mmCIF file of N, CA, C and O and ligand atoms in Angstrom:
data_model
loop_
_atom_site.group_PDB
_atom_site.id
_atom_site.type_symbol
_atom_site.label_atom_id
_atom_site.label_comp_id
_atom_site.label_asym_id
_atom_site.label_seq_id
_atom_site.Cartn_x
_atom_site.Cartn_y
_atom_site.Cartn_z
ATOM 1 N N UNK A 57 21.605 151.864 17.997
ATOM 2 C CA UNK A 57 20.895 152.236 19.232
ATOM 3 C C UNK A 57 20.775 151.040 20.174
ATOM 4 O O UNK A 57 21.069 151.149 21.365
ATOM 5 N N UNK A 58 20.358 149.906 19.648
ATOM 6 C CA UNK A 58 20.252 148.692 20.460
ATOM 7 C C UNK A 58 21.635 148.291 20.995
ATOM 8 O O UNK A 58 21.761 147.856 22.133
ATOM 9 N N UNK A 59 22.646 148.483 20.166
ATOM 10 C CA UNK A 59 24.015 148.161 20.576
ATOM 11 C C UNK A 59 24.425 149.039 21.770
ATOM 12 O O UNK A 59 24.957 148.546 22.765
ATOM 13 N N UNK A 60 24.127 150.341 21.689
ATOM 14 C CA UNK A 60 24.457 151.257 22.783
ATOM 15 C C UNK A 60 23.736 150.872 24.067
ATOM 16 O O UNK A 60 24.327 150.848 25.146
ATOM 17 N N UNK A 61 22.460 150.565 23.931
ATOM 18 C CA UNK A 61 21.676 150.219 25.114
ATOM 19 C C UNK A 61 22.185 148.940 25.764
ATOM 20 O O UNK A 61 22.271 148.838 26.986
ATOM 21 N N UNK A 62 22.556 147.981 24.916
ATOM 22 C CA UNK A 62 23.083 146.726 25.454
ATOM 23 C C UNK A 62 24.404 146.971 26.185
ATOM 24 O O UNK A 62 24.627 146.473 27.274
ATOM 25 N N UNK A 63 25.249 147.807 25.580
ATOM 26 C CA UNK A 63 26.539 148.103 26.211
ATOM 27 C C UNK A 63 26.368 148.854 27.528
ATOM 28 O O UNK A 63 27.104 148.632 28.475
ATOM 29 N N UNK A 64 25.367 149.708 27.595
ATOM 30 C CA UNK A 64 25.085 150.425 28.845
ATOM 31 C C UNK A 64 24.659 149.456 29.943
ATOM 32 O O UNK A 64 25.102 149.568 31.087
ATOM 33 N N UNK A 65 23.833 148.495 29.573
ATOM 34 C CA UNK A 65 23.366 147.519 30.551
ATOM 35 C C UNK A 65 24.489 146.621 31.062
ATOM 36 O O UNK A 65 24.440 146.121 32.169
ATOM 37 N N UNK A 66 25.500 146.458 30.214
ATOM 38 C CA UNK A 66 26.597 145.551 30.574
ATOM 39 C C UNK A 66 27.702 146.218 31.385
ATOM 40 O O UNK A 66 28.700 145.584 31.713
ATOM 41 N N UNK A 67 27.539 147.499 31.697
ATOM 42 C CA UNK A 67 28.637 148.228 32.334
ATOM 43 C C UNK A 67 29.039 147.721 33.722
ATOM 44 O O UNK A 67 30.201 147.672 34.053
ATOM 45 N N UNK A 68 28.088 147.396 34.553
ATOM 46 C CA UNK A 68 28.431 146.944 35.895
ATOM 47 C C UNK A 68 28.792 148.102 36.815
ATOM 48 O O UNK A 68 28.506 149.257 36.504
ATOM 49 N N UNK A 69 29.464 147.810 37.946
ATOM 50 C CA UNK A 69 29.746 148.846 38.946
ATOM 51 C C UNK A 69 30.592 149.968 38.353
ATOM 52 O O UNK A 69 31.512 149.712 37.585
ATOM 53 N N UNK A 70 30.268 151.182 38.714
ATOM 54 C CA UNK A 70 31.037 152.311 38.190
ATOM 55 C C UNK A 70 31.124 153.427 39.217
ATOM 56 O O UNK A 70 30.364 153.468 40.186
ATOM 57 N N UNK A 71 32.091 154.295 38.997
ATOM 58 C CA UNK A 71 32.286 155.421 39.915
ATOM 59 C C UNK A 71 33.013 156.543 39.180
ATOM 60 O O UNK A 71 33.982 156.267 38.475
ATOM 61 N N UNK A 72 32.566 157.787 39.365
ATOM 62 C CA UNK A 72 33.279 158.891 38.721
ATOM 63 C C UNK A 72 34.589 159.185 39.443
ATOM 64 O O UNK A 72 34.759 158.809 40.609
ATOM 65 N N UNK A 73 35.490 159.840 38.744
ATOM 66 C CA UNK A 73 36.699 160.326 39.394
ATOM 67 C C UNK A 73 37.973 159.826 38.766
ATOM 68 O O UNK A 73 37.963 159.201 37.713
ATOM 69 N N UNK A 74 39.068 160.135 39.451
ATOM 70 C CA UNK A 74 40.367 159.652 39.012
ATOM 71 C C UNK A 74 41.187 159.281 40.243
ATOM 72 O O UNK A 74 40.982 159.819 41.331
ATOM 73 N N UNK A 75 42.096 158.338 40.029
ATOM 74 C CA UNK A 75 42.911 157.828 41.133
ATOM 75 C C UNK A 75 44.324 158.386 40.996
ATOM 76 O O UNK A 75 44.913 158.330 39.917
ATOM 77 N N UNK A 76 44.827 158.934 42.067
ATOM 78 C CA UNK A 76 46.208 159.433 42.046
ATOM 79 C C UNK A 76 47.024 158.716 43.112
ATOM 80 O O UNK A 76 46.499 158.253 44.122
ATOM 81 N N UNK A 77 48.312 158.671 42.829
ATOM 82 C CA UNK A 77 49.254 157.992 43.708
ATOM 83 C C UNK A 77 50.076 159.070 44.405
ATOM 84 O O UNK A 77 50.553 159.992 43.746
ATOM 85 N N UNK A 78 50.235 158.944 45.713
ATOM 86 C CA UNK A 78 50.982 159.980 46.432
ATOM 87 C C UNK A 78 52.026 159.388 47.362
ATOM 88 O O UNK A 78 51.854 158.307 47.899
ATOM 89 N N UNK A 79 53.076 160.176 47.539
ATOM 90 C CA UNK A 79 54.137 159.816 48.472
ATOM 91 C C UNK A 79 54.293 160.965 49.456
ATOM 92 O O UNK A 79 54.325 162.121 49.051
ATOM 93 N N UNK A 80 54.365 160.631 50.740
ATOM 94 C CA UNK A 80 54.398 161.680 51.758
ATOM 95 C C UNK A 80 55.673 161.669 52.589
ATOM 96 O O UNK A 80 56.380 160.673 52.663
ATOM 97 N N UNK A 81 55.896 162.825 53.223
ATOM 98 C CA UNK A 81 56.968 162.990 54.189
ATOM 99 C C UNK A 81 56.292 163.131 55.549
ATOM 100 O O UNK A 81 55.282 163.819 55.669
ATOM 101 N N UNK A 82 56.832 162.436 56.560
ATOM 102 C CA UNK A 82 56.193 162.499 57.879
ATOM 103 C C UNK A 82 56.924 163.483 58.796
ATOM 104 O O UNK A 82 57.883 164.123 58.399
ATOM 105 N N UNK A 83 56.465 163.592 60.020
ATOM 106 C CA UNK A 83 57.059 164.552 60.942
ATOM 107 C C UNK A 83 58.086 163.948 61.885
ATOM 108 O O UNK A 83 58.602 164.629 62.771
ATOM 109 N N UNK A 84 58.383 162.670 61.682
ATOM 110 C CA UNK A 84 59.274 161.981 62.611
ATOM 111 C C UNK A 84 60.741 162.325 62.333
ATOM 112 O O UNK A 84 61.203 162.131 61.198
ATOM 113 N N UNK A 85 61.458 162.807 63.367
ATOM 114 C CA UNK A 85 62.864 163.177 63.122
ATOM 115 C C UNK A 85 63.700 161.942 62.773
ATOM 116 O O UNK A 85 63.495 160.880 63.334
ATOM 117 N N UNK A 86 64.623 162.098 61.851
ATOM 118 C CA UNK A 86 65.524 161.013 61.464
ATOM 119 C C UNK A 86 64.867 159.912 60.649
ATOM 120 O O UNK A 86 65.474 158.864 60.434
ATOM 121 N N UNK A 87 63.665 160.114 60.197
ATOM 122 C CA UNK A 87 62.965 159.096 59.407
ATOM 123 C C UNK A 87 63.593 158.982 58.020
ATOM 124 O O UNK A 87 64.157 159.948 57.506
ATOM 125 N N UNK A 88 63.452 157.798 57.431
ATOM 126 C CA UNK A 88 64.021 157.567 56.100
ATOM 127 C C UNK A 88 63.465 158.513 55.034
ATOM 128 O O UNK A 88 64.105 158.779 54.021
ATOM 129 N N UNK A 89 62.271 159.054 55.299
ATOM 130 C CA UNK A 89 61.667 159.951 54.305
ATOM 131 C C UNK A 89 62.378 161.295 54.242
ATOM 132 O O UNK A 89 62.159 162.075 53.316
ATOM 133 N N UNK A 90 63.234 161.565 55.273
ATOM 134 C CA UNK A 90 63.968 162.835 55.268
ATOM 135 C C UNK A 90 65.475 162.620 55.151
ATOM 136 O O UNK A 90 66.245 163.539 55.400
ATOM 137 N N UNK A 91 65.868 161.441 54.779
ATOM 138 C CA UNK A 91 67.287 161.152 54.602
ATOM 139 C C UNK A 91 67.876 162.164 53.619
ATOM 140 O O UNK A 91 67.375 162.331 52.514
ATOM 141 N N UNK A 92 68.951 162.858 54.054
ATOM 142 C CA UNK A 92 69.475 163.926 53.187
ATOM 143 C C UNK A 92 70.048 163.394 51.871
ATOM 144 O O UNK A 92 70.037 164.101 50.860
ATOM 145 N N UNK A 93 70.579 162.177 51.912
ATOM 146 C CA UNK A 93 71.186 161.643 50.693
ATOM 147 C C UNK A 93 70.172 160.923 49.807
ATOM 148 O O UNK A 93 70.126 161.127 48.600
ATOM 149 N N UNK A 94 69.418 160.041 50.446
ATOM 150 C CA UNK A 94 68.501 159.227 49.643
ATOM 151 C C UNK A 94 67.142 159.145 50.325
ATOM 152 O O UNK A 94 66.797 158.121 50.934
ATOM 153 N N UNK A 95 66.386 160.223 50.276
ATOM 154 C CA UNK A 95 65.068 160.197 50.961
ATOM 155 C C UNK A 95 64.118 159.207 50.308
ATOM 156 O O UNK A 95 64.028 159.136 49.087
ATOM 157 N N UNK A 96 63.494 158.397 51.164
ATOM 158 C CA UNK A 96 62.483 157.449 50.669
ATOM 159 C C UNK A 96 61.146 157.841 51.283
ATOM 160 O O UNK A 96 60.894 157.578 52.455
ATOM 161 N N UNK A 97 60.349 158.473 50.504
ATOM 162 C CA UNK A 97 59.054 158.942 51.017
ATOM 163 C C UNK A 97 58.117 157.774 51.291
ATOM 164 O O UNK A 97 58.266 156.692 50.732
ATOM 165 N N UNK A 98 57.149 158.021 52.165
ATOM 166 C CA UNK A 98 56.163 156.993 52.499
ATOM 167 C C UNK A 98 55.107 156.884 51.400
ATOM 168 O O UNK A 98 54.685 157.868 50.842
ATOM 169 N N UNK A 99 54.722 155.680 51.169
ATOM 170 C CA UNK A 99 53.691 155.482 50.160
ATOM 171 C C UNK A 99 53.976 154.264 49.322
ATOM 172 O O UNK A 99 54.854 153.483 49.667
ATOM 173 N N UNK A 100 53.297 154.079 48.217
ATOM 174 C CA UNK A 100 52.287 155.027 47.704
ATOM 175 C C UNK A 100 50.975 154.978 48.481
ATOM 176 O O UNK A 100 50.573 153.931 48.982
ATOM 177 N N UNK A 101 50.336 156.140 48.562
ATOM 178 C CA UNK A 101 48.969 156.231 49.056
ATOM 179 C C UNK A 101 48.092 156.546 47.857
ATOM 180 O O UNK A 101 48.492 157.316 46.991
ATOM 181 N N UNK A 102 46.947 155.937 47.830
ATOM 182 C CA UNK A 102 46.064 156.140 46.681
ATOM 183 C C UNK A 102 44.846 156.966 47.081
ATOM 184 O O UNK A 102 44.250 156.727 48.134
ATOM 185 N N UNK A 103 44.566 157.931 46.247
ATOM 186 C CA UNK A 103 43.432 158.818 46.489
ATOM 187 C C UNK A 103 42.485 158.794 45.307
ATOM 188 O O UNK A 103 42.920 158.822 44.164
ATOM 189 N N UNK A 104 41.219 158.776 45.616
ATOM 190 C CA UNK A 104 40.188 158.922 44.584
ATOM 191 C C UNK A 104 39.607 160.320 44.713
ATOM 192 O O UNK A 104 39.170 160.712 45.800
ATOM 193 N N UNK A 105 39.644 161.066 43.616
ATOM 194 C CA UNK A 105 39.052 162.411 43.613
ATOM 195 C C UNK A 105 37.957 162.469 42.576
ATOM 196 O O UNK A 105 38.123 161.969 41.469
ATOM 197 N N UNK A 106 36.857 163.066 42.965
ATOM 198 C CA UNK A 106 35.770 163.215 41.990
ATOM 199 C C UNK A 106 34.881 164.389 42.349
ATOM 200 O O UNK A 106 34.868 164.847 43.487
ATOM 201 N N UNK A 107 34.175 164.854 41.341
ATOM 202 C CA UNK A 107 33.191 165.922 41.541
ATOM 203 C C UNK A 107 31.844 165.372 41.155
ATOM 204 O O UNK A 107 31.690 164.751 40.107
ATOM 205 N N UNK A 108 30.893 165.529 42.029
ATOM 206 C CA UNK A 108 29.542 165.066 41.732
ATOM 207 C C UNK A 108 28.549 166.129 42.186
ATOM 208 O O UNK A 108 28.603 166.566 43.323
ATOM 209 N N UNK A 109 27.706 166.539 41.255
ATOM 210 C CA UNK A 109 26.711 167.574 41.490
ATOM 211 C C UNK A 109 27.350 168.819 42.098
ATOM 212 O O UNK A 109 26.883 169.368 43.091
ATOM 213 N N UNK A 110 28.456 169.208 41.483
ATOM 214 C CA UNK A 110 29.132 170.437 41.873
ATOM 215 C C UNK A 110 29.983 170.357 43.124
ATOM 216 O O UNK A 110 30.623 171.331 43.504
ATOM 217 N N UNK A 111 30.016 169.189 43.742
ATOM 218 C CA UNK A 111 30.739 169.065 44.998
ATOM 219 C C UNK A 111 31.925 168.111 44.827
ATOM 220 O O UNK A 111 31.753 166.977 44.398
ATOM 221 N N UNK A 112 33.103 168.588 45.168
ATOM 222 C CA UNK A 112 34.299 167.772 45.037
ATOM 223 C C UNK A 112 34.561 166.944 46.281
ATOM 224 O O UNK A 112 34.305 167.386 47.402
ATOM 225 N N UNK A 113 35.052 165.715 46.063
ATOM 226 C CA UNK A 113 35.392 164.842 47.190
ATOM 227 C C UNK A 113 36.711 164.149 46.926
ATOM 228 O O UNK A 113 37.061 163.871 45.777
ATOM 229 N N UNK A 114 37.409 163.862 47.976
ATOM 230 C CA UNK A 114 38.639 163.089 47.878
ATOM 231 C C UNK A 114 38.606 162.022 48.955
ATOM 232 O O UNK A 114 38.239 162.311 50.104
ATOM 233 N N UNK A 115 38.944 160.802 48.560
ATOM 234 C CA UNK A 115 38.950 159.698 49.523
ATOM 235 C C UNK A 115 40.224 158.892 49.383
ATOM 236 O O UNK A 115 40.675 158.643 48.273
ATOM 237 N N UNK A 116 40.740 158.479 50.514
ATOM 238 C CA UNK A 116 41.863 157.553 50.464
ATOM 239 C C UNK A 116 41.356 156.161 50.163
ATOM 240 O O UNK A 116 40.254 155.799 50.592
ATOM 241 N N UNK A 117 42.165 155.414 49.425
ATOM 242 C CA UNK A 117 41.798 154.028 49.102
ATOM 243 C C UNK A 117 42.798 153.099 49.775
ATOM 244 O O UNK A 117 43.999 153.331 49.729
ATOM 245 N N UNK A 118 42.281 152.051 50.377
ATOM 246 C CA UNK A 118 43.178 151.017 50.885
ATOM 247 C C UNK A 118 43.743 150.277 49.670
ATOM 248 O O UNK A 118 43.099 150.233 48.619
ATOM 249 N N UNK A 119 44.956 149.698 49.837
ATOM 250 C CA UNK A 119 45.593 149.050 48.673
ATOM 251 C C UNK A 119 44.682 148.059 47.956
ATOM 252 O O UNK A 119 44.670 148.004 46.726
ATOM 253 N N UNK A 120 43.904 147.303 48.710
ATOM 254 C CA UNK A 120 43.035 146.300 48.066
ATOM 255 C C UNK A 120 41.830 146.937 47.361
ATOM 256 O O UNK A 120 41.127 146.263 46.606
ATOM 257 N N UNK A 121 41.600 148.204 47.608
ATOM 258 C CA UNK A 121 40.474 148.890 46.946
ATOM 259 C C UNK A 121 40.878 149.523 45.616
ATOM 260 O O UNK A 121 40.012 149.931 44.842
ATOM 261 N N UNK A 122 42.198 149.591 45.370
ATOM 262 C CA UNK A 122 42.677 150.339 44.205
ATOM 263 C C UNK A 122 42.239 149.693 42.885
ATOM 264 O O UNK A 122 41.657 150.365 42.033
ATOM 265 N N UNK A 123 42.490 148.401 42.738
ATOM 266 C CA UNK A 123 42.156 147.753 41.469
ATOM 267 C C UNK A 123 40.646 147.748 41.174
ATOM 268 O O UNK A 123 40.233 148.116 40.074
ATOM 269 N N UNK A 124 39.809 147.346 42.174
ATOM 270 C CA UNK A 124 38.360 147.423 41.921
ATOM 271 C C UNK A 124 37.919 148.845 41.557
ATOM 272 O O UNK A 124 37.070 149.026 40.681
ATOM 273 N N UNK A 125 38.504 149.853 42.208
ATOM 274 C CA UNK A 125 38.109 151.233 41.913
ATOM 275 C C UNK A 125 38.565 151.653 40.523
ATOM 276 O O UNK A 125 37.855 152.377 39.832
ATOM 277 N N UNK A 126 39.755 151.175 40.116
ATOM 278 C CA UNK A 126 40.201 151.465 38.742
ATOM 279 C C UNK A 126 39.194 150.954 37.725
ATOM 280 O O UNK A 126 38.922 151.601 36.722
ATOM 281 N N UNK A 127 38.665 149.757 37.994
ATOM 282 C CA UNK A 127 37.680 149.183 37.064
ATOM 283 C C UNK A 127 36.387 150.005 37.068
ATOM 284 O O UNK A 127 35.785 150.239 36.023
ATOM 285 N N UNK A 128 35.971 150.449 38.257
ATOM 286 C CA UNK A 128 34.754 151.268 38.346
ATOM 287 C C UNK A 128 34.941 152.603 37.627
ATOM 288 O O UNK A 128 34.032 153.070 36.931
ATOM 289 N N UNK A 129 36.108 153.203 37.798
ATOM 290 C CA UNK A 129 36.398 154.489 37.147
ATOM 291 C C UNK A 129 36.399 154.312 35.620
ATOM 292 O O UNK A 129 35.872 155.153 34.889
ATOM 293 N N UNK A 130 36.954 153.187 35.154
ATOM 294 C CA UNK A 130 36.975 152.898 33.715
ATOM 295 C C UNK A 130 35.544 152.707 33.193
ATOM 296 O O UNK A 130 35.214 153.178 32.103
ATOM 297 N N UNK A 131 34.694 152.040 33.979
ATOM 298 C CA UNK A 131 33.303 151.831 33.575
ATOM 299 C C UNK A 131 32.550 153.156 33.496
ATOM 300 O O UNK A 131 31.718 153.354 32.618
ATOM 301 N N UNK A 132 32.845 154.040 34.430
ATOM 302 C CA UNK A 132 32.191 155.348 34.420
ATOM 303 C C UNK A 132 32.577 156.134 33.173
ATOM 304 O O UNK A 132 31.735 156.747 32.525
ATOM 305 N N UNK A 133 33.859 156.060 32.823
ATOM 306 C CA UNK A 133 34.346 156.740 31.624
ATOM 307 C C UNK A 133 33.636 156.188 30.380
ATOM 308 O O UNK A 133 33.220 156.931 29.495
ATOM 309 N N UNK A 134 33.486 154.871 30.357
ATOM 310 C CA UNK A 134 32.790 154.193 29.260
ATOM 311 C C UNK A 134 31.327 154.649 29.201
ATOM 312 O O UNK A 134 30.779 154.884 28.135
ATOM 313 N N UNK A 135 30.697 154.741 30.383
ATOM 314 C CA UNK A 135 29.321 155.228 30.452
ATOM 315 C C UNK A 135 29.199 156.596 29.788
ATOM 316 O O UNK A 135 28.307 156.819 28.969
ATOM 317 N N UNK A 136 30.099 157.492 30.126
ATOM 318 C CA UNK A 136 30.043 158.837 29.555
ATOM 319 C C UNK A 136 30.228 158.800 28.036
ATOM 320 O O UNK A 136 29.549 159.514 27.315
ATOM 321 N N UNK A 137 31.128 157.948 27.568
ATOM 322 C CA UNK A 137 31.346 157.814 26.125
ATOM 323 C C UNK A 137 30.078 157.322 25.425
ATOM 324 O O UNK A 137 29.683 157.842 24.382
ATOM 325 N N UNK A 138 29.473 156.294 26.029
ATOM 326 C CA UNK A 138 28.259 155.716 25.435
ATOM 327 C C UNK A 138 27.114 156.724 25.434
ATOM 328 O O UNK A 138 26.370 156.822 24.463
ATOM 329 N N UNK A 139 26.980 157.462 26.537
ATOM 330 C CA UNK A 139 25.914 158.469 26.626
ATOM 331 C C UNK A 139 26.150 159.555 25.567
ATOM 332 O O UNK A 139 25.214 159.942 24.866
ATOM 333 N N UNK A 140 27.382 160.002 25.430
ATOM 334 C CA UNK A 140 27.691 161.011 24.408
ATOM 335 C C UNK A 140 27.359 160.500 23.013
ATOM 336 O O UNK A 140 26.807 161.227 22.193
ATOM 337 N N UNK A 141 27.704 159.248 22.782
ATOM 338 C CA UNK A 141 27.432 158.635 21.481
ATOM 339 C C UNK A 141 25.919 158.579 21.221
ATOM 340 O O UNK A 141 25.457 158.895 20.127
ATOM 341 N N UNK A 142 25.190 158.191 22.252
ATOM 342 C CA UNK A 142 23.743 158.085 22.160
ATOM 343 C C UNK A 142 23.124 159.457 21.861
ATOM 344 O O UNK A 142 22.293 159.618 20.964
ATOM 345 N N UNK A 143 23.534 160.454 22.635
ATOM 346 C CA UNK A 143 22.993 161.806 22.456
ATOM 347 C C UNK A 143 23.316 162.317 21.053
ATOM 348 O O UNK A 143 22.445 162.889 20.378
ATOM 349 N N UNK A 144 24.539 162.071 20.593
ATOM 350 C CA UNK A 144 24.937 162.515 19.254
ATOM 351 C C UNK A 144 24.041 161.875 18.190
ATOM 352 O O UNK A 144 23.607 162.537 17.244
ATOM 353 N N UNK A 145 23.747 160.593 18.371
ATOM 354 C CA UNK A 145 22.863 159.889 17.437
ATOM 355 C C UNK A 145 21.457 160.475 17.438
ATOM 356 O O UNK A 145 20.832 160.646 16.385
ATOM 357 N N UNK A 146 20.950 160.782 18.640
ATOM 358 C CA UNK A 146 19.593 161.332 18.768
ATOM 359 C C UNK A 146 19.504 162.714 18.124
ATOM 360 O O UNK A 146 18.515 163.046 17.473
ATOM 361 N N UNK A 147 20.546 163.527 18.317
ATOM 362 C CA UNK A 147 20.562 164.861 17.719
ATOM 363 C C UNK A 147 20.579 164.745 16.198
ATOM 364 O O UNK A 147 19.848 165.454 15.502
ATOM 365 N N UNK A 148 21.383 163.821 15.714
ATOM 366 C CA UNK A 148 21.466 163.610 14.267
ATOM 367 C C UNK A 148 20.129 163.118 13.714
ATOM 368 O O UNK A 148 19.672 163.557 12.651
ATOM 369 N N UNK A 149 19.481 162.231 14.454
ATOM 370 C CA UNK A 149 18.194 161.691 14.020
ATOM 371 C C UNK A 149 17.138 162.805 13.964
ATOM 372 O O UNK A 149 16.346 162.878 13.032
ATOM 373 N N UNK A 150 17.141 163.642 14.990
ATOM 374 C CA UNK A 150 16.215 164.771 15.047
ATOM 375 C C UNK A 150 16.424 165.702 13.846
ATOM 376 O O UNK A 150 15.482 166.153 13.206
ATOM 377 N N UNK A 151 17.699 165.971 13.550
ATOM 378 C CA UNK A 151 18.043 166.853 12.448
ATOM 379 C C UNK A 151 17.564 166.256 11.116
ATOM 380 O O UNK A 151 16.934 166.944 10.309
ATOM 381 N N UNK A 152 17.800 164.964 10.940
ATOM 382 C CA UNK A 152 17.387 164.278 9.711
ATOM 383 C C UNK A 152 15.870 164.300 9.564
ATOM 384 O O UNK A 152 15.339 164.489 8.461
ATOM 385 N N UNK A 153 15.187 164.143 10.695
ATOM 386 C CA UNK A 153 13.717 164.159 10.721
ATOM 387 C C UNK A 153 13.188 165.516 10.236
ATOM 388 O O UNK A 153 12.261 165.591 9.429
ATOM 389 N N UNK A 154 13.794 166.573 10.731
ATOM 390 C CA UNK A 154 13.376 167.923 10.340
ATOM 391 C C UNK A 154 13.632 168.188 8.864
ATOM 392 O O UNK A 154 12.818 168.812 8.199
ATOM 393 N N UNK A 155 14.770 167.700 8.393
ATOM 394 C CA UNK A 155 15.102 167.849 6.976
ATOM 395 C C UNK A 155 14.020 167.214 6.116
ATOM 396 O O UNK A 155 13.562 167.778 5.134
ATOM 397 N N UNK A 156 13.606 166.023 6.537
ATOM 398 C CA UNK A 156 12.615 165.258 5.796
ATOM 399 C C UNK A 156 11.281 166.010 5.770
ATOM 400 O O UNK A 156 10.640 166.134 4.729
ATOM 401 N N UNK A 157 10.894 166.543 6.948
ATOM 402 C CA UNK A 157 9.646 167.297 7.053
ATOM 403 C C UNK A 157 9.674 168.547 6.170
ATOM 404 O O UNK A 157 8.689 168.890 5.530
ATOM 405 N N UNK A 158 10.846 169.206 6.194
ATOM 406 C CA UNK A 158 10.984 170.428 5.408
ATOM 407 C C UNK A 158 10.814 170.126 3.921
ATOM 408 O O UNK A 158 10.110 170.821 3.198
ATOM 409 N N UNK A 159 11.443 169.022 3.503
ATOM 410 C CA UNK A 159 11.354 168.632 2.074
ATOM 411 C C UNK A 159 9.915 168.257 1.711
ATOM 412 O O UNK A 159 9.388 168.632 0.679
ATOM 413 N N UNK A 160 9.261 167.527 2.638
ATOM 414 C CA UNK A 160 7.877 167.104 2.411
ATOM 415 C C UNK A 160 6.962 168.322 2.335
ATOM 416 O O UNK A 160 6.069 168.396 1.495
ATOM 417 N N UNK A 161 7.198 169.278 3.219
ATOM 418 C CA UNK A 161 6.384 170.498 3.270
ATOM 419 C C UNK A 161 6.578 171.362 2.039
ATOM 420 O O UNK A 161 5.669 172.078 1.616
ATOM 421 N N UNK A 162 7.771 171.299 1.462
ATOM 422 C CA UNK A 162 8.094 172.145 0.314
ATOM 423 C C UNK A 162 7.416 171.702 -0.972
ATOM 424 O O UNK A 162 7.255 172.484 -1.883
ATOM 425 N N UNK A 163 6.968 170.445 -1.008
ATOM 426 C CA UNK A 163 6.377 169.937 -2.262
ATOM 427 C C UNK A 163 4.938 170.400 -2.485
ATOM 428 O O UNK A 163 4.080 170.236 -1.709
HETATM 429 ZN ZN1 ZN B 105 58.862 159.451 57.524
#
């Protein structure tokens, strides 16, 4: 329990969501992105998508924002893992407590 709490405190900046990489085609005639032989699409563009309190959002990330956001997304994932672990421990503890009471009551 103390280990979980310490790890939670050490998480640092975090953000829910996932980052996707996209390549686009533009509307400009004769652009390299529409080359019939070897089209080179524009990009990559990075998008962060997440759902929070039932509401979905998508944001474009500037190239310099991608790495910091990857770290925040990883921290958020870690947070969820730690919280799940904590809750699982608490449920198990509660169950063990009841077992003990039941045995004590039965005597
Ligand atoms: Zn283009």
